[in-house]
Every structure is written in structure tokens, then in C-alpha cells.
Amino acid sequence: MAGRYELQSRLGAGGMAEVMLARDRQLGRMVALKLLAPALADDPEFVERFRREATAVASLNHANVVVVYDHGVADGQPFIAMEYVAGRTLKRVIAEEAPLAAEVAAEYARQLLGGLSAAHAAGIVHRDVKPENVIVREDGTLKVADFGVARLADQTVLTRHGSVIGTAAYISPEQARGEAAVAASDLYSVGVVLFEMLTGILPFTGETPLAIANQHVATPPPAVRTVNSGVPVRLARVVDRALSKEPAGRHASAREMMAALAAAGPEDSPATLIAPTAVAAEQRGALPNGATSASAPAGHGRPARFTRPRALIALLAMLGLAVVVLVLVTQSSDHPKLVRMPSLLGTRVTQAKAALQARGFGVRIGPARHSERPSGVVSAVQPATTSAASGSLVTLTPSSGLRQITIPPVAGLTRDAAISLLQRSGLQARIGIAYGAAPVGTALATTPPEGATAPVHSFVLLSISAGMPPMAPAEPAAPPGKAHGAKGDGHDKPGKGKGPKIKD
């Protein structure tokens, strides 16, 4: 494009744009090139939204926001040149690994909030926070993308009076009511994403986007611990607060929510502690209402002046014993040594196991799961940290390759219904036009055909009927005195029979 960008392969596609992997010839680096769909390039509203996204994100400088390098129009097609981030979408991470460990989910949410905090500080509200718009690099870094541009042509995006207000599954109640999105609207969406990471499901589901949006407005969300009782209490409180129906009930800012996540660390271990004041009270025979056991029958108790010194001696003895025990425990316990975790994602399971054992880790091989990685390599590691205690257990999840999807029958469906069916099945549609007996706009078939299998998220060619082909024009009649047959074939000689005479 414009002689600068060399297109190489498709990275993905949405309702209004597609993203291509391209090489920047001028700077010699790989970029993600977002191209506005040609059908929308002549629509001023779409072009303006596209330009606004580029301008907004270009003003941000944050480790958790995809960097915009360049934007403009080439060959009549608006484009945005962005940082190329290799990794998986957070949606795919959730599909393959949820429920995520509490500390992993909290860390992902913290990074997501970091990117949003930078945007909010610049006066930018994302409006469409969802895991599909978040990329997770192999080192665990999150990158937020698609600021300020909703996919108007996407059926999962709701509109009201022509104004895009968000994606149904993650939309805030105020957006669903048709009100303007504010920074707190993004925090609600982060709460939904965090709920999904911790449980593997969404708080609200329904048959239609409108039904889901109505639940966000009127239905109380389920408490996250009712779905996953293993979620720490303090982390659950952060999620529950983020899902408040009114913006005022949520955290005051993305930074405040980040601080709440940081404070929601591992739960305290339950322990039975006896306060020194309680010990002293017990030694004195104190009762809850303040009375003392000195009310025992006369002649059977000692004077109070002898009880207090004994209580004090007993208290000091117990405190001294506690100090001794604490010192012994401290001296006898070695703080676990942290060992750096090797980079394992994408390596063969046998190699990953050997690398971990060489560093002193215990290794557990979990059940294989479908992923984008080739079969037999590591697709996930728990704990997902850069370092762990020496001797601790590390779980490796092997990849079984991409899940194969059986292509559903689409013949006879409308174009939109066929696309929706393919998307619900886990496939993407690439539209082709073909003549056929079916009504115009009706699906004819797919390539590969129905019943065949294709990798999840792969593209399927969907042929849409353009109606019957036009009739070929009739062959013109031969002018008088000319024959259609070959000259001199023996059938066109003059004669006295019926019919005109044909001259040679």
C-alpha cells in the first residue's frame, strides 16, 4: 500500500475492517495493518470513526495499549498501521484455560485497567471492552486494542438510534439504556471480563443480544463465589462492586480498581489466636459482663490482691513461651528460594519437563487441550509466573492442536442467518457470489461442504445466490441469400424443390 507496506497474511477480520500482517519497507519492521472494509470506505461516518480511532490511540503511550505507528488513506482505502503483537486474544485464553487461577485473572485485569487508566486520563472511553479486544503475549503482557471503534456490522454489537453502544455480553447497564458511556462503563465491562476469567462463563446469557442487554439493566448479577467457591473473598468483592448497576456504585477510577485488586491478595490462613487481654481476663476469672469470680462463696476463694500477681506472672510466662516458639519457628523455617521459570510455551512437552526438573521444580502433565499451537507442545503453564519457589509443582498443559469443527448445513438460509450459524459453530465466513436457483441473497453452499471439518476459527467460503444467470442472447437469423451450412457440402445446390434457391 502506497509503496510502503507489503501485505503478507491475514490476522483477523471484524464487521468493519480486516487486519493484515504487513512489513513496513521504510522502517523494516512487521506491523498489523488495519484496513477499513472497501464497502465502507465511501461512508463518511465509518471513515470518521476509523480516523478517530487512529487519532485517539496514537495519543496514548502505555505498555498495555497497542501502539499506533501511522494512519492514512492508500489507494482509496483508509488504514491504520499498528504494533504487531504476537499472541492470543484473552477470549481464546479463557476458552482454553478458564477458570483461571485467581492470581492470574487478577493480574490480567490489573494490566487491562492500566491501559484503560491511560485512556481515561486522555479523555478516551473505550466503550467496547471485551476479551476479543485484548491480546495476551506469551510473556503474559496484555495489550488493549480497538479503542473507540465499535463494529457496526457485527450482529453482536447493539445500536440505538444508529449509535453504537457496545457488545451485548459485556455492555454496561447505562450503555444498554442508551445513555452515554463514561469511564465507569469500562470498569463494569472489566468486571464482566474478570467474572468470565474466574468462572469460565458470563454473568448473563440469552437468546438475543437485546435479551442479554436487558439483564444487564434489570437482573442482579450472580455472586462470583456462587459459581466458583474457590475465588478469594476479597477478589470476589472487587468483582461484585465492578458489576454494580449504577456507575456511582463502582470504583471511582481504573486506578482505584487496580489498587483494590492489589489489596485482594491471597486470603489469610485461618488460625486460632488468643489475645493477651483475653488470657489475662481468663486468669482473673473475668466474665463477659465485667463481674469476677470473686463472688465465690466466702472461705473458698483467695483475696483479689493474690489473684492479680498470679495472673500477671501467668501472662508473662505465656508471652515468653510465645516468643520462644516464634523464634524457634523463624530459625527452623527457610524462606523458599525463588527460581526463574524457563520460557516453555510452544516447546515440546518432554523438553519442557526436562528443563523444569533441571531447575528443581516438580512437574505435572495435565490433560491435553485444543489450542492454536501444534499438537504435542506446551500450550499453558501453571503457575503463569516468571519465577516460582524452588521445589514447587508446575503443571504443563499439552496442546492437542486446533479443535475441528463440523461445518453445518446452510443451504436455504438467508445470508445473515448463515453467517450467524457459522460463527456460532466456531467458524468465520468469507462471502462469495454465485448463480443458483435459490432466491437472491440466499445461501447456496459452503466450501468445504457441510459435514466436512475445518479448524476452529478458520474461514469458510459461503456462496450466496445471485439468482439465475442471465439468458444468452438468441442467435440472429441468417440474412436472406446466406446459408448457415458449410459451403459446398452438397445440400445447398440449386433445385426445383420447395424453398428458396441458394446461390453459391
Short mmCIF file of C-alpha atoms in Angstrom, two decimals:
data_model
loop_
_atom_site.label_atom_id
_atom_site.label_comp_id
_atom_site.label_asym_id
_atom_site.label_seq_id
_atom_site.Cartn_x
_atom_site.Cartn_y
_atom_site.Cartn_z
CA MET A 1 0.00 0.00 0.00
CA ALA A 2 1.35 3.35 -1.10
CA GLY A 3 4.60 1.53 -1.77
CA ARG A 4 5.39 1.35 1.96
CA TYR A 5 3.51 -1.65 3.37
CA GLU A 6 3.94 -5.14 1.98
CA LEU A 7 0.90 -7.26 2.84
CA GLN A 8 1.78 -10.79 3.92
CA SER A 9 -1.11 -12.62 5.62
CA ARG A 10 -4.47 -12.07 7.27
CA LEU A 11 -4.52 -11.86 11.05
CA GLY A 12 -8.26 -11.45 11.54
CA ALA A 13 -11.40 -9.70 10.42
CA GLY A 14 -14.29 -7.85 12.01
CA GLY A 15 -17.51 -6.30 10.89
CA MET A 16 -15.96 -3.13 9.50
CA ALA A 17 -12.29 -3.93 9.00
CA GLU A 18 -9.74 -6.65 8.49
CA VAL A 19 -6.26 -6.84 10.00
CA MET A 20 -3.31 -7.91 7.88
CA LEU A 21 0.24 -8.75 8.84
CA ALA A 22 2.45 -6.45 6.79
CA ARG A 23 6.06 -5.43 6.50
CA ASP A 24 6.94 -1.77 6.76
CA ARG A 25 9.51 -1.41 3.98
CA GLN A 26 10.56 2.02 5.18
CA LEU A 27 11.40 1.00 8.78
CA GLY A 28 11.99 -2.71 8.21
CA ARG A 29 9.54 -3.96 10.86
CA MET A 30 6.39 -6.05 10.96
CA VAL A 31 3.14 -4.22 11.63
CA ALA A 32 -0.53 -5.06 11.97
CA LEU A 33 -2.30 -3.16 9.22
CA LYS A 34 -5.98 -2.49 9.91
CA LEU A 35 -7.91 -1.85 6.70
CA LEU A 36 -11.39 -0.40 6.55
CA ALA A 37 -13.65 -2.67 4.50
CA PRO A 38 -13.89 -1.41 0.90
CA ALA A 39 -17.69 -1.37 1.09
CA LEU A 40 -17.45 1.17 3.94
CA ALA A 41 -14.67 3.35 2.54
CA ASP A 42 -17.21 5.65 0.87
CA ASP A 43 -19.30 6.09 4.04
CA PRO A 44 -18.21 9.32 5.80
CA GLU A 45 -19.42 8.11 9.20
CA PHE A 46 -17.38 4.92 9.10
CA VAL A 47 -14.33 6.72 7.77
CA GLU A 48 -14.59 9.30 10.57
CA ARG A 49 -14.86 6.58 13.24
CA PHE A 50 -11.86 4.88 11.74
CA ARG A 51 -9.86 8.13 11.73
CA ARG A 52 -10.94 8.88 15.30
CA GLU A 53 -9.64 5.51 16.50
CA ALA A 54 -6.23 6.16 14.95
CA THR A 55 -6.00 9.67 16.40
CA ALA A 56 -7.14 8.57 19.86
CA VAL A 57 -4.81 5.61 20.25
CA ALA A 58 -1.86 7.46 18.70
CA SER A 59 -2.07 9.90 21.62
CA LEU A 60 -1.62 7.10 24.18
CA ASN A 61 1.73 5.82 25.40
CA HIS A 62 1.25 2.86 27.71
CA ALA A 63 2.72 -0.62 27.91
CA ASN A 64 -0.75 -2.18 27.89
CA VAL A 65 -2.08 -0.33 24.84
CA VAL A 66 -1.36 -1.31 21.24
CA VAL A 67 0.82 1.38 19.67
CA VAL A 68 -0.37 3.18 16.53
CA TYR A 69 2.50 4.00 14.18
CA ASP A 70 0.77 5.53 11.20
CA HIS A 71 -2.63 6.11 9.61
CA GLY A 72 -3.96 7.50 6.39
CA VAL A 73 -5.53 6.54 3.08
CA ALA A 74 -3.82 4.50 0.38
CA ASP A 75 -5.39 3.56 -2.93
CA GLY A 76 -8.69 4.93 -1.62
CA GLN A 77 -8.67 2.61 1.42
CA PRO A 78 -8.25 4.03 4.96
CA PHE A 79 -5.67 2.17 7.04
CA ILE A 80 -4.09 2.16 10.49
CA ALA A 81 -0.56 0.77 10.96
CA MET A 82 -0.27 -0.65 14.49
CA GLU A 83 2.20 -2.51 16.63
CA TYR A 84 2.13 -6.20 15.74
CA VAL A 85 1.51 -8.19 18.92
CA ALA A 86 2.08 -11.92 18.64
CA GLY A 87 -0.14 -13.86 21.00
CA ARG A 88 -3.68 -15.00 21.70
CA THR A 89 -6.78 -12.97 22.38
CA LEU A 90 -7.87 -13.07 26.00
CA LYS A 91 -11.11 -14.65 24.76
CA ARG A 92 -9.14 -17.60 23.44
CA VAL A 93 -7.16 -17.86 26.67
CA ILE A 94 -10.45 -18.02 28.58
CA ALA A 95 -11.88 -20.62 26.19
CA GLU A 96 -8.81 -22.83 26.57
CA GLU A 97 -7.81 -22.33 30.21
CA ALA A 98 -10.71 -20.96 32.30
CA PRO A 99 -11.33 -20.85 35.12
CA LEU A 100 -8.00 -19.08 35.50
CA ALA A 101 -6.13 -19.07 38.78
CA ALA A 102 -7.19 -16.13 40.93
CA GLU A 103 -3.76 -14.50 40.86
CA VAL A 104 -3.53 -14.85 37.06
CA ALA A 105 -7.01 -13.40 36.49
CA ALA A 106 -6.29 -10.53 38.87
CA GLU A 107 -3.01 -9.76 37.10
CA TYR A 108 -4.67 -9.76 33.68
CA ALA A 109 -7.40 -7.45 34.99
CA ARG A 110 -4.78 -5.16 36.54
CA GLN A 111 -2.99 -4.79 33.22
CA LEU A 112 -6.26 -4.22 31.39
CA LEU A 113 -7.12 -1.48 33.87
CA GLY A 114 -3.67 0.03 33.43
CA GLY A 115 -4.30 0.53 29.72
CA LEU A 116 -7.79 1.90 30.36
CA SER A 117 -6.48 4.25 33.04
CA ALA A 118 -4.15 5.82 30.48
CA ALA A 119 -7.04 6.15 28.05
CA HIS A 120 -9.35 7.68 30.64
CA ALA A 121 -6.66 10.17 31.61
CA ALA A 122 -6.59 11.24 27.96
CA GLY A 123 -10.37 11.62 27.91
CA ILE A 124 -10.94 8.41 25.94
CA VAL A 125 -13.64 5.89 26.90
CA HIS A 126 -13.17 2.55 25.20
CA ARG A 127 -16.91 1.64 25.14
CA ASP A 128 -16.30 -1.91 23.90
CA VAL A 129 -14.08 -3.63 26.47
CA LYS A 130 -14.20 -7.38 25.87
CA PRO A 131 -11.63 -10.20 25.79
CA GLU A 132 -11.69 -10.27 21.99
CA ASN A 133 -10.15 -6.79 22.10
CA VAL A 134 -7.30 -7.82 24.41
CA ILE A 135 -4.18 -9.64 23.20
CA VAL A 136 -2.10 -11.74 25.61
CA ARG A 137 1.55 -12.09 24.68
CA GLU A 138 3.48 -15.23 25.53
CA ASP A 139 5.25 -13.42 28.37
CA GLY A 140 1.88 -12.62 29.96
CA THR A 141 1.74 -8.96 28.90
CA LEU A 142 -1.70 -7.69 27.87
CA LYS A 143 -2.33 -5.23 25.07
CA VAL A 144 -5.66 -3.43 24.70
CA ALA A 145 -6.82 -2.71 21.15
CA ASP A 146 -9.82 -1.31 19.22
CA PHE A 147 -10.31 1.94 21.11
CA GLY A 148 -13.44 3.89 20.30
CA VAL A 149 -14.47 1.91 17.22
CA ALA A 150 -17.43 -0.43 17.54
CA ARG A 151 -18.05 -2.97 14.83
CA LEU A 152 -21.33 -1.66 13.46
CA ALA A 153 -21.72 -4.51 11.02
CA ASP A 154 -21.23 -7.14 13.73
CA GLN A 155 -24.52 -8.64 14.86
CA THR A 156 -23.28 -8.92 18.45
CA VAL A 157 -22.94 -5.15 18.65
CA LEU A 158 -26.03 -3.30 19.80
CA THR A 159 -27.11 0.02 18.36
CA ARG A 160 -29.74 2.50 19.48
CA HIS A 161 -30.94 5.11 17.03
CA GLY A 162 -27.87 4.41 14.94
CA SER A 163 -25.42 4.93 17.80
CA VAL A 164 -23.14 2.06 18.75
CA ILE A 165 -23.23 1.36 22.48
CA GLY A 166 -21.21 -1.83 22.96
CA THR A 167 -21.17 -5.60 22.80
CA ALA A 168 -24.14 -7.29 24.46
CA ALA A 169 -22.26 -9.74 26.69
CA TYR A 170 -20.03 -7.03 28.23
CA ILE A 171 -22.16 -3.90 27.96
CA SER A 172 -22.74 -1.66 30.98
CA PRO A 173 -26.32 -1.00 32.14
CA GLU A 174 -26.14 2.69 31.24
CA GLN A 175 -25.00 1.89 27.71
CA ALA A 176 -27.82 -0.64 27.39
CA ARG A 177 -30.25 2.12 28.40
CA GLY A 178 -28.94 4.27 25.57
CA GLU A 179 -27.03 6.65 27.82
CA ALA A 180 -23.55 7.97 27.11
CA ALA A 181 -20.65 5.73 28.09
CA VAL A 182 -18.38 7.03 30.86
CA ALA A 183 -15.14 5.76 32.38
CA ALA A 184 -17.14 3.72 34.91
CA SER A 185 -18.81 1.95 31.97
CA ASP A 186 -15.43 0.47 31.04
CA LEU A 187 -14.95 -0.66 34.65
CA TYR A 188 -18.24 -2.56 34.51
CA SER A 189 -17.04 -4.34 31.38
CA VAL A 190 -13.76 -5.20 33.13
CA GLY A 191 -15.87 -6.71 35.92
CA VAL A 192 -17.64 -8.92 33.37
CA VAL A 193 -14.29 -9.97 31.88
CA LEU A 194 -12.91 -10.73 35.35
CA PHE A 195 -16.04 -12.76 36.19
CA GLU A 196 -15.56 -14.75 32.98
CA MET A 197 -11.86 -15.37 33.68
CA LEU A 198 -12.60 -16.67 37.19
CA THR A 199 -15.58 -18.86 36.25
CA GLY A 200 -15.34 -19.68 32.54
CA ILE A 201 -18.85 -18.34 31.95
CA LEU A 202 -20.53 -14.98 31.50
CA PRO A 203 -22.76 -13.49 34.21
CA PHE A 204 -25.59 -13.00 31.72
CA THR A 205 -26.56 -15.04 28.66
CA GLY A 206 -29.63 -15.08 26.43
CA GLU A 207 -31.07 -15.97 23.07
CA THR A 208 -30.56 -12.49 21.61
CA PRO A 209 -28.24 -9.55 22.28
CA LEU A 210 -31.24 -7.49 23.36
CA ALA A 211 -32.24 -10.10 25.95
CA ILE A 212 -28.70 -10.06 27.38
CA ALA A 213 -28.63 -6.25 27.48
CA ASN A 214 -31.92 -6.19 29.38
CA GLN A 215 -30.41 -8.48 32.02
CA HIS A 216 -27.51 -6.08 32.49
CA VAL A 217 -30.08 -3.37 33.20
CA ALA A 218 -32.55 -5.20 35.44
CA THR A 219 -31.20 -8.55 36.67
CA PRO A 220 -28.81 -8.77 39.65
CA PRO A 221 -25.58 -10.50 38.61
CA PRO A 222 -24.71 -13.79 40.28
CA ALA A 223 -22.09 -13.53 43.01
CA VAL A 224 -18.86 -14.87 41.57
CA ARG A 225 -18.30 -17.21 44.54
CA THR A 226 -21.64 -18.92 43.91
CA VAL A 227 -20.17 -20.08 40.59
CA ASN A 228 -16.59 -20.69 41.77
CA SER A 229 -16.29 -21.02 45.53
CA GLY A 230 -12.50 -21.05 45.20
CA VAL A 231 -12.38 -17.34 44.36
CA PRO A 232 -10.82 -15.45 47.31
CA VAL A 233 -13.35 -13.39 49.22
CA ARG A 234 -11.57 -10.07 48.74
CA LEU A 235 -11.19 -10.64 44.99
CA ALA A 236 -14.89 -11.55 44.80
CA ARG A 237 -15.74 -8.23 46.43
CA VAL A 238 -13.85 -6.39 43.68
CA VAL A 239 -15.84 -8.25 41.01
CA ASP A 240 -19.16 -7.70 42.74
CA ARG A 241 -18.52 -3.98 43.12
CA ALA A 242 -17.48 -3.61 39.47
CA LEU A 243 -20.83 -5.15 38.44
CA SER A 244 -22.91 -2.54 40.28
CA LYS A 245 -25.84 -1.41 38.17
CA GLU A 246 -25.13 2.28 38.73
CA PRO A 247 -21.75 3.91 37.92
CA ALA A 248 -21.63 5.50 41.39
CA GLY A 249 -21.57 2.06 42.98
CA ARG A 250 -18.38 1.02 41.16
CA HIS A 251 -14.80 2.02 41.86
CA ALA A 252 -14.15 5.72 41.37
CA SER A 253 -11.50 5.11 38.71
CA ALA A 254 -9.48 2.45 36.95
CA ARG A 255 -6.58 3.20 39.29
CA GLU A 256 -8.79 2.68 42.35
CA MET A 257 -9.93 -0.67 40.98
CA MET A 258 -6.29 -1.60 40.33
CA ALA A 259 -5.48 -0.80 43.95
CA ALA A 260 -8.41 -2.94 45.11
CA LEU A 261 -7.08 -5.85 43.05
CA ALA A 262 -3.61 -5.38 44.54
CA ALA A 263 -5.12 -5.44 48.04
CA ALA A 264 -7.09 -8.59 47.24
CA GLY A 265 -4.06 -10.83 47.64
CA PRO A 266 -4.03 -14.40 48.98
CA GLU A 267 -6.51 -14.97 51.77
CA ASP A 268 -5.22 -15.11 55.32
CA SER A 269 -4.86 -18.65 56.67
CA PRO A 270 -7.44 -19.37 59.38
CA ALA A 271 -5.83 -19.52 62.81
CA THR A 272 -6.94 -19.52 66.42
CA LEU A 273 -5.35 -16.55 68.16
CA ILE A 274 -5.71 -15.73 71.86
CA ALA A 275 -5.31 -12.07 72.68
CA PRO A 276 -3.23 -11.30 75.78
CA THR A 277 -6.16 -9.33 77.23
CA ALA A 278 -8.33 -12.42 76.91
CA VAL A 279 -5.68 -14.51 78.68
CA ALA A 280 -5.46 -12.00 81.50
CA ALA A 281 -9.22 -11.92 81.80
CA GLU A 282 -9.35 -15.69 81.97
CA GLN A 283 -6.68 -15.75 84.67
CA ARG A 284 -8.69 -13.19 86.65
CA GLY A 285 -11.84 -15.16 86.15
CA ALA A 286 -13.45 -12.23 84.38
CA LEU A 287 -16.89 -12.77 82.93
CA PRO A 288 -18.27 -11.13 79.81
CA ASN A 289 -20.42 -8.70 81.81
CA GLY A 290 -17.45 -7.46 83.83
CA ALA A 291 -18.21 -9.43 87.05
CA THR A 292 -15.43 -11.54 88.60
CA SER A 293 -15.29 -14.96 90.12
CA ALA A 294 -14.53 -13.31 93.46
CA SER A 295 -18.22 -13.78 94.11
CA ALA A 296 -17.49 -17.41 95.05
CA PRO A 297 -18.61 -18.48 98.50
CA ALA A 298 -16.57 -17.00 101.33
CA GLY A 299 -13.80 -19.21 102.59
CA HIS A 300 -13.30 -20.90 99.21
CA GLY A 301 -11.54 -18.08 97.33
CA ARG A 302 -8.28 -16.20 97.68
CA PRO A 303 -8.16 -12.41 98.16
CA ALA A 304 -8.04 -10.45 94.93
CA ARG A 305 -4.63 -9.00 95.80
CA PHE A 306 -3.14 -12.51 95.45
CA THR A 307 -5.03 -13.26 92.15
CA ARG A 308 -3.71 -10.33 90.10
CA PRO A 309 0.03 -11.02 90.65
CA ARG A 310 -0.52 -14.67 89.74
CA ALA A 311 -2.42 -13.66 86.59
CA LEU A 312 0.37 -11.30 85.63
CA ILE A 313 3.00 -14.00 86.17
CA ALA A 314 0.98 -16.47 84.10
CA LEU A 315 0.51 -13.91 81.34
CA LEU A 316 4.24 -13.11 81.22
CA ALA A 317 5.04 -16.81 81.15
CA MET A 318 2.70 -17.41 78.22
CA LEU A 319 4.07 -14.40 76.33
CA GLY A 320 7.60 -15.62 76.92
CA LEU A 321 6.64 -19.06 75.64
CA ALA A 322 5.07 -17.49 72.55
CA VAL A 323 8.26 -15.53 71.86
CA VAL A 324 10.37 -18.68 72.23
CA VAL A 325 8.10 -20.61 69.86
CA LEU A 326 8.16 -17.74 67.35
CA VAL A 327 11.97 -17.62 67.44
CA LEU A 328 12.26 -21.39 67.02
CA VAL A 329 9.83 -21.40 64.10
CA THR A 330 11.62 -18.49 62.46
CA GLN A 331 15.03 -20.11 62.89
CA SER A 332 13.87 -23.52 61.69
CA SER A 333 12.00 -22.34 58.59
CA ASP A 334 13.89 -21.49 55.45
CA HIS A 335 12.37 -18.95 53.14
CA PRO A 336 11.70 -20.67 49.81
CA LYS A 337 14.19 -19.72 47.13
CA LEU A 338 12.64 -18.22 44.01
CA VAL A 339 13.83 -19.78 40.78
CA ARG A 340 13.28 -18.20 37.38
CA MET A 341 10.84 -20.12 35.22
CA PRO A 342 12.13 -21.01 31.75
CA SER A 343 10.16 -19.99 28.66
CA LEU A 344 8.11 -23.09 27.92
CA LEU A 345 5.16 -22.15 25.70
CA GLY A 346 5.50 -23.77 22.29
CA THR A 347 8.24 -26.21 23.32
CA ARG A 348 7.83 -29.97 23.25
CA VAL A 349 6.35 -31.32 26.47
CA THR A 350 9.30 -33.67 27.06
CA GLN A 351 11.77 -30.80 26.66
CA ALA A 352 9.75 -28.55 28.96
CA LYS A 353 9.58 -31.25 31.63
CA ALA A 354 13.34 -31.79 31.49
CA ALA A 355 14.02 -28.04 31.71
CA LEU A 356 11.82 -27.70 34.81
CA GLN A 357 13.28 -30.72 36.56
CA ALA A 358 16.77 -29.42 35.89
CA ARG A 359 15.83 -26.30 37.89
CA GLY A 360 14.40 -28.28 40.77
CA PHE A 361 10.68 -27.99 40.02
CA GLY A 362 8.18 -30.78 40.34
CA VAL A 363 6.27 -31.39 37.10
CA ARG A 364 2.71 -32.48 36.45
CA ILE A 365 1.42 -33.09 32.93
CA GLY A 366 -2.22 -32.06 32.70
CA PRO A 367 -4.79 -33.25 30.16
CA ALA A 368 -4.23 -32.04 26.61
CA ARG A 369 -6.38 -29.18 25.37
CA HIS A 370 -7.11 -27.75 21.98
CA SER A 371 -5.12 -24.65 21.14
CA GLU A 372 -3.55 -22.79 18.23
CA ARG A 373 -0.23 -24.43 18.96
CA PRO A 374 0.81 -27.67 17.21
CA SER A 375 -0.10 -30.93 18.85
CA GLY A 376 2.39 -32.15 21.45
CA VAL A 377 3.80 -28.79 22.53
CA VAL A 378 3.11 -26.84 25.73
CA SER A 379 0.06 -24.59 25.40
CA ALA A 380 -0.25 -23.43 29.03
CA VAL A 381 1.81 -23.35 32.22
CA GLN A 382 0.54 -23.02 35.78
CA PRO A 383 1.55 -21.02 37.68
CA ALA A 384 1.84 -18.44 34.90
CA THR A 385 4.66 -16.52 36.55
CA THR A 386 8.23 -15.61 35.70
CA SER A 387 9.56 -17.22 38.89
CA ALA A 388 8.38 -19.72 41.48
CA ALA A 389 9.54 -21.32 44.72
CA SER A 390 12.20 -23.97 44.30
CA GLY A 391 10.68 -27.42 44.53
CA SER A 392 7.15 -26.21 43.81
CA LEU A 393 4.86 -28.04 41.40
CA VAL A 394 4.45 -26.77 37.85
CA THR A 395 1.61 -28.03 35.66
CA LEU A 396 2.14 -28.28 31.92
CA THR A 397 -0.83 -28.44 29.56
CA PRO A 398 -0.07 -30.10 26.22
CA SER A 399 -1.75 -28.88 23.05
CA SER A 400 -3.88 -31.26 21.04
CA GLY A 401 -3.95 -28.85 18.11
CA LEU A 402 -6.85 -26.82 16.85
CA ARG A 403 -10.31 -28.15 17.58
CA GLN A 404 -12.00 -29.40 14.44
CA ILE A 405 -15.47 -28.07 13.68
CA THR A 406 -18.07 -29.92 11.61
CA ILE A 407 -19.40 -27.49 9.01
CA PRO A 408 -23.15 -27.09 9.48
CA PRO A 409 -25.70 -27.06 6.62
CA VAL A 410 -26.50 -23.55 5.46
CA ALA A 411 -28.28 -24.07 2.13
CA GLY A 412 -31.56 -22.15 2.02
CA LEU A 413 -30.73 -19.81 4.91
CA THR A 414 -30.56 -16.08 4.48
CA ARG A 415 -27.11 -14.55 4.22
CA ASP A 416 -27.18 -13.19 7.79
CA ALA A 417 -28.58 -16.42 9.24
CA ALA A 418 -25.90 -18.48 7.50
CA ILE A 419 -23.12 -16.21 8.76
CA SER A 420 -24.55 -16.35 12.29
CA LEU A 421 -24.77 -20.15 12.21
CA LEU A 422 -21.16 -20.47 11.08
CA GLN A 423 -20.00 -18.05 13.76
CA ARG A 424 -21.90 -19.90 16.48
CA SER A 425 -20.23 -23.09 15.28
CA GLY A 426 -16.80 -21.50 15.73
CA LEU A 427 -16.08 -20.64 12.10
CA GLN A 428 -15.73 -17.44 10.12
CA ALA A 429 -17.44 -16.70 6.82
CA ARG A 430 -15.88 -15.37 3.67
CA ILE A 431 -18.58 -14.36 1.22
CA GLY A 432 -18.67 -15.39 -2.44
CA ILE A 433 -21.39 -14.71 -5.02
CA ALA A 434 -22.64 -17.44 -7.35
CA TYR A 435 -25.55 -18.02 -9.68
CA GLY A 436 -28.12 -20.51 -8.47
CA ALA A 437 -31.77 -21.45 -8.44
CA ALA A 438 -32.19 -20.19 -4.87
CA PRO A 439 -33.60 -16.67 -4.29
CA VAL A 440 -31.15 -13.79 -4.39
CA GLY A 441 -29.35 -13.38 -1.05
CA THR A 442 -29.91 -16.99 -0.02
CA ALA A 443 -27.02 -19.27 0.98
CA LEU A 444 -26.21 -21.94 -1.59
CA ALA A 445 -23.37 -23.95 -0.02
CA THR A 446 -20.02 -23.76 1.72
CA THR A 447 -16.51 -24.70 0.74
CA PRO A 448 -15.52 -27.08 2.32
CA PRO A 449 -19.02 -28.57 2.12
CA GLU A 450 -21.37 -29.28 5.00
CA GLY A 451 -20.35 -32.30 7.04
CA ALA A 452 -16.65 -31.75 6.39
CA THR A 453 -14.40 -30.49 9.18
CA ALA A 454 -12.31 -27.35 9.47
CA PRO A 455 -10.13 -25.93 12.27
CA VAL A 456 -11.93 -23.72 14.76
CA HIS A 457 -11.90 -20.01 13.86
CA SER A 458 -10.90 -20.80 10.28
CA PHE A 459 -12.60 -19.21 7.26
CA VAL A 460 -15.26 -20.99 5.23
CA LEU A 461 -16.30 -19.79 1.79
CA LEU A 462 -20.03 -19.08 1.92
CA SER A 463 -21.63 -18.91 -1.53
CA ILE A 464 -24.59 -16.52 -1.74
CA SER A 465 -27.07 -16.77 -4.59
CA ALA A 466 -27.19 -14.03 -7.20
CA GLY A 467 -30.23 -15.66 -8.78
CA MET A 468 -30.43 -17.43 -12.10
CA PRO A 469 -27.81 -16.50 -14.68
CA PRO A 470 -28.99 -14.12 -17.41
CA MET A 471 -30.28 -15.75 -20.60
CA ALA A 472 -27.83 -15.87 -23.52
CA PRO A 473 -28.98 -13.67 -26.43
CA ALA A 474 -30.69 -15.56 -29.24
CA GLU A 475 -28.57 -16.23 -32.32
CA PRO A 476 -29.53 -13.75 -35.05
CA ALA A 477 -31.38 -15.07 -38.08
CA ALA A 478 -29.35 -15.55 -41.26
CA PRO A 479 -29.83 -12.76 -43.78
CA PRO A 480 -31.66 -13.66 -47.00
CA GLY A 481 -29.50 -15.41 -49.52
CA LYS A 482 -26.99 -16.70 -46.95
CA ALA A 483 -26.73 -20.25 -45.77
CA HIS A 484 -25.78 -21.44 -42.28
CA GLY A 485 -24.27 -24.65 -43.50
CA ALA A 486 -20.77 -25.11 -44.85
CA LYS A 487 -20.34 -24.01 -48.37
CA GLY A 488 -20.22 -26.82 -50.89
CA ASP A 489 -21.50 -29.55 -48.54
CA GLY A 490 -23.79 -30.94 -51.20
CA HIS A 491 -27.07 -29.82 -49.57
CA ASP A 492 -27.38 -26.30 -50.87
CA LYS A 493 -27.36 -26.84 -54.60
CA PRO A 494 -30.00 -25.13 -56.69
CA GLY A 495 -33.00 -27.22 -57.43
CA LYS A 496 -36.65 -27.10 -58.21
CA GLY A 497 -37.76 -28.27 -54.83
CA LYS A 498 -39.64 -26.18 -52.32
CA GLY A 499 -37.84 -23.37 -50.57
CA PRO A 500 -35.66 -20.56 -51.77
CA LYS A 501 -32.80 -21.11 -54.06
CA ILE A 502 -29.36 -20.66 -52.53
CA LYS A 503 -26.61 -19.25 -54.66
CA ASP A 504 -23.07 -20.41 -54.26
#
